[in-house]
PDB file of C-alpha atoms in Angstrom:
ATOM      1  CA  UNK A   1     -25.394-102.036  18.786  1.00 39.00           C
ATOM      2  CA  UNK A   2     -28.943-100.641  17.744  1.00 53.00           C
ATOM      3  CA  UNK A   3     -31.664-102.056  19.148  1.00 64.00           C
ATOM      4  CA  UNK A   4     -33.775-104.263  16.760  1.00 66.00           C
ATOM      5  CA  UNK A   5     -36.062-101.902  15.698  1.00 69.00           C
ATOM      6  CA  UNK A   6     -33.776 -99.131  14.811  1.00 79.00           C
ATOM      7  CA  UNK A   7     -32.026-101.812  12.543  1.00 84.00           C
ATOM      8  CA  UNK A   8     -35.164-102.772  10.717  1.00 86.00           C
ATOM      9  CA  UNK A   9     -35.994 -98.917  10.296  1.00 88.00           C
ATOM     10  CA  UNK A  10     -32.843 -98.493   8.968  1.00 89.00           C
ATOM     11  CA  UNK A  11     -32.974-101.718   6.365  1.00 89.00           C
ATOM     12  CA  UNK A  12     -36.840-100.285   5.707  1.00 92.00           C
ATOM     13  CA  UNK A  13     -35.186 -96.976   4.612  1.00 92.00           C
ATOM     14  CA  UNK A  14     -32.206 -98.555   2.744  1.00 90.00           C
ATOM     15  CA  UNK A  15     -34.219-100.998   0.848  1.00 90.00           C
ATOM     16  CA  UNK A  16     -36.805 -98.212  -0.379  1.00 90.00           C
ATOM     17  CA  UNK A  17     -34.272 -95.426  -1.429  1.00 90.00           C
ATOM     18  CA  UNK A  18     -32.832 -98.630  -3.638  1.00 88.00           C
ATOM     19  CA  UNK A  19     -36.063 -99.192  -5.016  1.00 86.00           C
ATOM     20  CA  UNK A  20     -37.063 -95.040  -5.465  1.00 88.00           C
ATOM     21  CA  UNK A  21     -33.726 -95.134  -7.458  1.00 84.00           C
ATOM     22  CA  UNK A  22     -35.196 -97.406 -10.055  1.00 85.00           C
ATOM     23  CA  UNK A  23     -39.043 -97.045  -9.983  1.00 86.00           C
ATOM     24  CA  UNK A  24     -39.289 -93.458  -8.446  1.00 86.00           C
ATOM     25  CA  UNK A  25     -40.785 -92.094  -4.987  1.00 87.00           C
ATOM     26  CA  UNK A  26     -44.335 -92.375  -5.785  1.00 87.00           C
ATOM     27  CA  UNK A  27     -44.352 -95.895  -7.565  1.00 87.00           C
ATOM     28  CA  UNK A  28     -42.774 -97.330  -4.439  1.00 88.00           C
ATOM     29  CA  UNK A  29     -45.465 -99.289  -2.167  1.00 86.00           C
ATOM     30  CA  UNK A  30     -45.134-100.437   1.446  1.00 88.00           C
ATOM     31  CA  UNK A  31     -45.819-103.745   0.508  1.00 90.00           C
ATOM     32  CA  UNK A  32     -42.762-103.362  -2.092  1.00 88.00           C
ATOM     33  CA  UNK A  33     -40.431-102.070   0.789  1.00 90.00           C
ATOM     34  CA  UNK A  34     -41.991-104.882   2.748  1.00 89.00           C
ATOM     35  CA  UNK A  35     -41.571-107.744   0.699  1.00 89.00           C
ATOM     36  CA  UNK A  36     -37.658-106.867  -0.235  1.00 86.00           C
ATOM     37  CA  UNK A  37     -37.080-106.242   3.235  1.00 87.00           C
ATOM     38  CA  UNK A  38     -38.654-109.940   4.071  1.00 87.00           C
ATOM     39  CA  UNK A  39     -41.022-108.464   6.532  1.00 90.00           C
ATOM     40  CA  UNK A  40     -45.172-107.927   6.768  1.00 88.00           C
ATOM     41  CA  UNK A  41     -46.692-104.898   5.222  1.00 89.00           C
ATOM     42  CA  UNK A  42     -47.687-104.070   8.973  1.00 91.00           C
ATOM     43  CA  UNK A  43     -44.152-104.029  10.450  1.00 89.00           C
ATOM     44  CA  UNK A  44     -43.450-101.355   7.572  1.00 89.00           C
ATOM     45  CA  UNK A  45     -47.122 -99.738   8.854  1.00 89.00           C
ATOM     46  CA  UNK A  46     -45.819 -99.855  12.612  1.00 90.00           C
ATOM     47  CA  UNK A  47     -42.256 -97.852  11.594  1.00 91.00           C
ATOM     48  CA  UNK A  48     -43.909 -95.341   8.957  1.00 90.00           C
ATOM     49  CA  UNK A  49     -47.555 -95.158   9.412  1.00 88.00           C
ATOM     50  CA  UNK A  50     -48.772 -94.675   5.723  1.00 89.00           C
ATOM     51  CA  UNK A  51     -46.464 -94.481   2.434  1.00 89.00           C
ATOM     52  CA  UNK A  52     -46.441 -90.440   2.755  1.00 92.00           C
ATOM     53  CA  UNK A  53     -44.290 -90.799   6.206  1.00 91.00           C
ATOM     54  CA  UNK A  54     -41.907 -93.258   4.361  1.00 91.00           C
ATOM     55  CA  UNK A  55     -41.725 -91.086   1.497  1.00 92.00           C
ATOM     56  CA  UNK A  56     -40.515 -88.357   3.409  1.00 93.00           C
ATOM     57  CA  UNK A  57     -38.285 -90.243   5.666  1.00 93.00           C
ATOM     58  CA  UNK A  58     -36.705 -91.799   2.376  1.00 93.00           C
ATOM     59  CA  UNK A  59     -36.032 -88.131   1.247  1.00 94.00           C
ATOM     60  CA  UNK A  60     -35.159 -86.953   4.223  1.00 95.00           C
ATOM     61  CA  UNK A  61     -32.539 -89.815   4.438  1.00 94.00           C
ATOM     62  CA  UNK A  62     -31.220 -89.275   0.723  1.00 93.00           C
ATOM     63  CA  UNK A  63     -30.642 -85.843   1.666  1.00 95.00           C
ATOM     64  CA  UNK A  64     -28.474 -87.186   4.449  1.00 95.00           C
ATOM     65  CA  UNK A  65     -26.934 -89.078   2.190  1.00 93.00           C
ATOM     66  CA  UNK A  66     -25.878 -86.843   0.058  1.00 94.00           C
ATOM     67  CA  UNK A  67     -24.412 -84.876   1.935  1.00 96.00           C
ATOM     68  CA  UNK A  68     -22.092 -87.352   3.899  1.00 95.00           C
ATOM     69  CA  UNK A  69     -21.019 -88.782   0.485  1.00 94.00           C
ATOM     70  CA  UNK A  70     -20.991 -85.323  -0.951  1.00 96.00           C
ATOM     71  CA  UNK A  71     -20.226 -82.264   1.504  1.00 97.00           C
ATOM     72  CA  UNK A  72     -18.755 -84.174   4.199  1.00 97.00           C
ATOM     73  CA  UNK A  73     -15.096 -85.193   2.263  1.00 97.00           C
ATOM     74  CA  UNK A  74     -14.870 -81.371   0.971  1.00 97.00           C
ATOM     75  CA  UNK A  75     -15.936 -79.341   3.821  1.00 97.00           C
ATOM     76  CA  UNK A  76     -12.303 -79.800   5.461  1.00 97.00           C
ATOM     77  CA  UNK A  77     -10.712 -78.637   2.752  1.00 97.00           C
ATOM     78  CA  UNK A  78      -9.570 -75.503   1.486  1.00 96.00           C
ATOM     79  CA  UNK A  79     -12.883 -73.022   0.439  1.00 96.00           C
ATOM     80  CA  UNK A  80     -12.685 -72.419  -3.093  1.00 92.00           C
ATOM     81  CA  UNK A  81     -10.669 -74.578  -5.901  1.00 95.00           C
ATOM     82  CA  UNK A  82      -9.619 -77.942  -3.501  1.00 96.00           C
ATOM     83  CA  UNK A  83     -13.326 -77.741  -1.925  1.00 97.00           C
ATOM     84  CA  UNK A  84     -15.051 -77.654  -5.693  1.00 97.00           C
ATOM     85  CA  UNK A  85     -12.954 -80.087  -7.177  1.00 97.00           C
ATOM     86  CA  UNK A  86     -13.628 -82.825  -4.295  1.00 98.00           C
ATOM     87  CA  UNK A  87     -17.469 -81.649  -4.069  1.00 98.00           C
ATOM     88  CA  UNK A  88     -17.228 -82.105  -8.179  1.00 98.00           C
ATOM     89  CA  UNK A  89     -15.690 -85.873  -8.072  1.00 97.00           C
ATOM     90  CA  UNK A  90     -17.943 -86.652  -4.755  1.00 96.00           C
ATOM     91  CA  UNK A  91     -20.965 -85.880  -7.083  1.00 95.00           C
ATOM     92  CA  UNK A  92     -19.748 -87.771 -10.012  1.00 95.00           C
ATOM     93  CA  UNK A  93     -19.401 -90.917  -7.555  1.00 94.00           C
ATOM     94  CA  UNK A  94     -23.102 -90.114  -6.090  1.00 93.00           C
ATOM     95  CA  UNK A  95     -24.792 -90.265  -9.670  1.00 92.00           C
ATOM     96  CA  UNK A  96     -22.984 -93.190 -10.004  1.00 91.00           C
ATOM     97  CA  UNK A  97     -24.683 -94.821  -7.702  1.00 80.00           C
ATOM     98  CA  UNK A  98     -22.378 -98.024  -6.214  1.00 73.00           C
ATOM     99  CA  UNK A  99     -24.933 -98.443  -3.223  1.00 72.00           C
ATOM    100  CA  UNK A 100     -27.661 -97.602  -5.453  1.00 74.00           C
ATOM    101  CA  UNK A 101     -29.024 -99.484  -8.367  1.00 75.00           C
ATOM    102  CA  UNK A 102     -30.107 -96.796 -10.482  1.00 75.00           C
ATOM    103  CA  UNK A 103     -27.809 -94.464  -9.374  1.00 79.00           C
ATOM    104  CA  UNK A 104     -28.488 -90.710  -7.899  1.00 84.00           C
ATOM    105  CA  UNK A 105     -32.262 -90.991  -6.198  1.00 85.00           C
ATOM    106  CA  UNK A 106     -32.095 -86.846  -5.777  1.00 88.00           C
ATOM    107  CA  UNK A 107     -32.234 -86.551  -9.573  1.00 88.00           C
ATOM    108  CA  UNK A 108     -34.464 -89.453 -10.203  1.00 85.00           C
ATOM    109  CA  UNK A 109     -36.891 -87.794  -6.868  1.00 89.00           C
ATOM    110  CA  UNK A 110     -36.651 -84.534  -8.735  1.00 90.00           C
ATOM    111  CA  UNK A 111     -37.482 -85.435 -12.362  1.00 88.00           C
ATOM    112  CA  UNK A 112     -40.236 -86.707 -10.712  1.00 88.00           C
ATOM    113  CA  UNK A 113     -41.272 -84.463  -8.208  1.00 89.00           C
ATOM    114  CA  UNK A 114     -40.753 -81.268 -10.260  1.00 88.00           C
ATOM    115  CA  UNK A 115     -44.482 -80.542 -11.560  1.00 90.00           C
ATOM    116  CA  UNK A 116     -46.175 -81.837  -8.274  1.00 90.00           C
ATOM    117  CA  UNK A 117     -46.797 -79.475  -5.695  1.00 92.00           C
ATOM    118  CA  UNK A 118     -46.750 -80.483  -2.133  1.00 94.00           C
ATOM    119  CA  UNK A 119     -44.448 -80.872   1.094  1.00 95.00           C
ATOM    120  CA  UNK A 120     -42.053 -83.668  -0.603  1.00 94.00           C
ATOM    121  CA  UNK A 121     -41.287 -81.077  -3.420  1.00 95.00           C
ATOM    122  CA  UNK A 122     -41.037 -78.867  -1.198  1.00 95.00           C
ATOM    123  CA  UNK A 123     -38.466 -80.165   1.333  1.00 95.00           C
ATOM    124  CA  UNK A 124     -36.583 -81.281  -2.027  1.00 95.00           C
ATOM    125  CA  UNK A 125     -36.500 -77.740  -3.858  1.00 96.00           C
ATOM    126  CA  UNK A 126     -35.147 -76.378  -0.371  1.00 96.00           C
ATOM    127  CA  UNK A 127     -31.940 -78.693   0.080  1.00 96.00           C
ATOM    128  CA  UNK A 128     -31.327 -78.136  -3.712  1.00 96.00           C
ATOM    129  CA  UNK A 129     -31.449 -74.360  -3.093  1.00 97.00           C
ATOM    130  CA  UNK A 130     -29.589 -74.880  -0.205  1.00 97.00           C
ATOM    131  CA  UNK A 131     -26.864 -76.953  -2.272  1.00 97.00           C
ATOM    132  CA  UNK A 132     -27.085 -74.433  -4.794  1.00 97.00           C
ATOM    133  CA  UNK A 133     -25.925 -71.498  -2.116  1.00 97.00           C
ATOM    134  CA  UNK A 134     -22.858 -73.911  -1.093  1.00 97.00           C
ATOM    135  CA  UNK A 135     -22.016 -74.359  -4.473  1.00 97.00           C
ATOM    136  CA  UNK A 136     -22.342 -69.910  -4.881  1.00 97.00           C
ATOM    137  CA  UNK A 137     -20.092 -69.377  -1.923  1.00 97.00           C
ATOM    138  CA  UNK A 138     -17.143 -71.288  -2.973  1.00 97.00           C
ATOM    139  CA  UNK A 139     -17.502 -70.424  -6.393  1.00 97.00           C
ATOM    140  CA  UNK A 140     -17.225 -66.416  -4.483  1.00 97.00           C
ATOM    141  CA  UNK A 141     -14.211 -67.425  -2.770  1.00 96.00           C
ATOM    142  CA  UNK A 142     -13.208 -68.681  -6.276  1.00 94.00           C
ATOM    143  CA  UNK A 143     -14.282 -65.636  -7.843  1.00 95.00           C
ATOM    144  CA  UNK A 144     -13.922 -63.176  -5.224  1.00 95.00           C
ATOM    145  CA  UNK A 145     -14.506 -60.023  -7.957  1.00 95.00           C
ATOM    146  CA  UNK A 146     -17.359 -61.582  -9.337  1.00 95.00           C
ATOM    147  CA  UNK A 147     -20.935 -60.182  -9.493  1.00 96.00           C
ATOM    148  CA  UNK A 148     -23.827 -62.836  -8.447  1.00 96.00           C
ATOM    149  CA  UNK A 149     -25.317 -63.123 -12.374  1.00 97.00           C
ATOM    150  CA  UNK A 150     -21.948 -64.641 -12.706  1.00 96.00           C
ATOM    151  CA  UNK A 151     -21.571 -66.493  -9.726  1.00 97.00           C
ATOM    152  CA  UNK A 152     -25.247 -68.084 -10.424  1.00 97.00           C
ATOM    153  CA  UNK A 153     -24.295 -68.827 -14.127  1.00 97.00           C
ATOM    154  CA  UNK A 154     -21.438 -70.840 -12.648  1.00 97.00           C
ATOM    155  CA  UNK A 155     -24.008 -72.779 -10.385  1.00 97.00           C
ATOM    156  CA  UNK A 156     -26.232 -73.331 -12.970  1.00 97.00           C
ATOM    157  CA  UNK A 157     -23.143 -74.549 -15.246  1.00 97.00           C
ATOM    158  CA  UNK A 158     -22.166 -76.588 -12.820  1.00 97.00           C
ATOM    159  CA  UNK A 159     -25.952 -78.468 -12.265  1.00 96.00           C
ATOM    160  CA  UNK A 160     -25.727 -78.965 -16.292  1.00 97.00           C
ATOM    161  CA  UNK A 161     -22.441 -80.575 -15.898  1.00 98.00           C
ATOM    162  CA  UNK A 162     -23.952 -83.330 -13.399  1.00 97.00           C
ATOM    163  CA  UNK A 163     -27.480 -83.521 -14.958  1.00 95.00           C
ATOM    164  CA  UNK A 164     -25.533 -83.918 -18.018  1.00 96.00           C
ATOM    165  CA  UNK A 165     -22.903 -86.557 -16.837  1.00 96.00           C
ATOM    166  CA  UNK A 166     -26.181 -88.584 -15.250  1.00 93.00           C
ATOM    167  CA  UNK A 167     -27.616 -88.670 -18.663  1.00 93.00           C
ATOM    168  CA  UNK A 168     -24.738 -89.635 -20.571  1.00 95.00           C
ATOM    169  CA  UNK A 169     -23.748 -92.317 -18.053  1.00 92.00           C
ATOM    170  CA  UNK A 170     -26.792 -93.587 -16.488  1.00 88.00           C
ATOM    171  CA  UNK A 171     -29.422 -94.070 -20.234  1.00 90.00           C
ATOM    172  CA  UNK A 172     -26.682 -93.634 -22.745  1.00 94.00           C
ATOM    173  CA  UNK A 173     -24.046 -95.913 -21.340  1.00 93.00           C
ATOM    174  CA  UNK A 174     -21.347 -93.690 -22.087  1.00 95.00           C
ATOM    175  CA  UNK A 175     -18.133 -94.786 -21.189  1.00 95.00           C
ATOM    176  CA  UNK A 176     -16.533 -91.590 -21.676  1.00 97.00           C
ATOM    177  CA  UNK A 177     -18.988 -89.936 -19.861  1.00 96.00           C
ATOM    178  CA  UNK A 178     -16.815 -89.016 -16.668  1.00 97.00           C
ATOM    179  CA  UNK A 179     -13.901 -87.889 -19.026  1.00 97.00           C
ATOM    180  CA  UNK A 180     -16.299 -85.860 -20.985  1.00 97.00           C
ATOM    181  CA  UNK A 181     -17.856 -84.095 -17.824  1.00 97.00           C
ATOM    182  CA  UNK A 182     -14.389 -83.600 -15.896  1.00 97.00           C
ATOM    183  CA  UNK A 183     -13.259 -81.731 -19.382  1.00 97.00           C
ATOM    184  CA  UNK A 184     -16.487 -79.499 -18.843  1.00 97.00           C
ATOM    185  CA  UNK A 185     -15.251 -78.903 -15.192  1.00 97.00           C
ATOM    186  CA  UNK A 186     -11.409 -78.036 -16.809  1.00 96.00           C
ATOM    187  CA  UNK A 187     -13.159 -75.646 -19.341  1.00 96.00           C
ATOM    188  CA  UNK A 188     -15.942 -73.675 -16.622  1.00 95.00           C
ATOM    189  CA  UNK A 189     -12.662 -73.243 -14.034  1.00 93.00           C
ATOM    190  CA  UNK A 190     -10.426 -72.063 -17.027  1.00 90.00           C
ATOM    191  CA  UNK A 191     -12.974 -69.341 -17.899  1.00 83.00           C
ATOM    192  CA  UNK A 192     -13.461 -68.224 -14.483  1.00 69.00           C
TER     193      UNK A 192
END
């Protein structure tokens, strides 16, 4: 078992990324984290310091996240076809969000963060690179003829499939939202 304070960390972190989901990173307060959590603004002070620490903890932990929800179920599976399809469902489930309320916090973070310089945009643009590479190489094992324009038009395919499914789902309450963006997977594998 944890000791005490690595519990209330943990809660601290849970209960902001649940808030960041709905009111984004920067809107987030300590007092806010504090007040859902049911403790004093100072016991959030004594784990974080000042809001920047927490907001890089919380997107340091999202990342995490993501990529036990995500990467995790796929990586022991086959490279290529069997690898994309899970990583494709696993991020269908993430934007839905049934441990967050407002579903993906990555896309909500980077809608946010993507005009404002600084080390949180930062550390965010490099995982998403980084995702974007994983994404490349098992499209290439897909694709193993295929020149990088085309391997990087299939990554950036596949980013407008989720951002598309998020926004279809999430502010249009689509209900065929997931049937319309696993038809858009069908149709980018059938052309490749």
């Amino acid at each position: 078992m944890p000791p005490k304070g690595a519990t209330t960390h943990a809660r601290l972190i849970d209960e902001a990324i649940s808030q960041v989901t709905v009111r984004g990173l920067a809107a987030v307060s300590l007092q806010d984290v504090a007040g859902a959590a049911g403790v004093s603004k100072s016991t959030v002070l004594k784990h974080f310091q000042s809001k920047e620490a927490l907001q890089a903890e919380v997107l340091d932990a999202m990342i995490e996240r993501f990529k036990a929800a995500v990467w995790a179920p796929a990586e022991p599976l086959a490279p290529g076809r069997e690898r994309l399809d899970r990583i494709f469902a696993g991020e269908l489930d993430w934007i839905d969000g049934d441990d967050t309320p407002g579903g993906c916090p990555l896309m909500s973070t980077a809608a946010e963060l993507d005009d404002q310089p600084g080390p949180l945009r930062d550390a965010l643009k490099a995982s998403q690179l980084l995702w974007a590479k994983v994404i490349k190489r098992e499209f290439r094992t897909l694709l193993p003829e295929a020149d990088d324009a085309t391997l990087e038009l299939k990554v950036f395919q596949f980013r407008g499939i989720m951002m598309a499914y998020a926004h279809s789902k999430r502010l249009l309450d689509d209900e065929t939202a997931r049937r319309q963006a696993t038809g858009a997977w069908r149709a980018l594998l059938a052309a490749a």
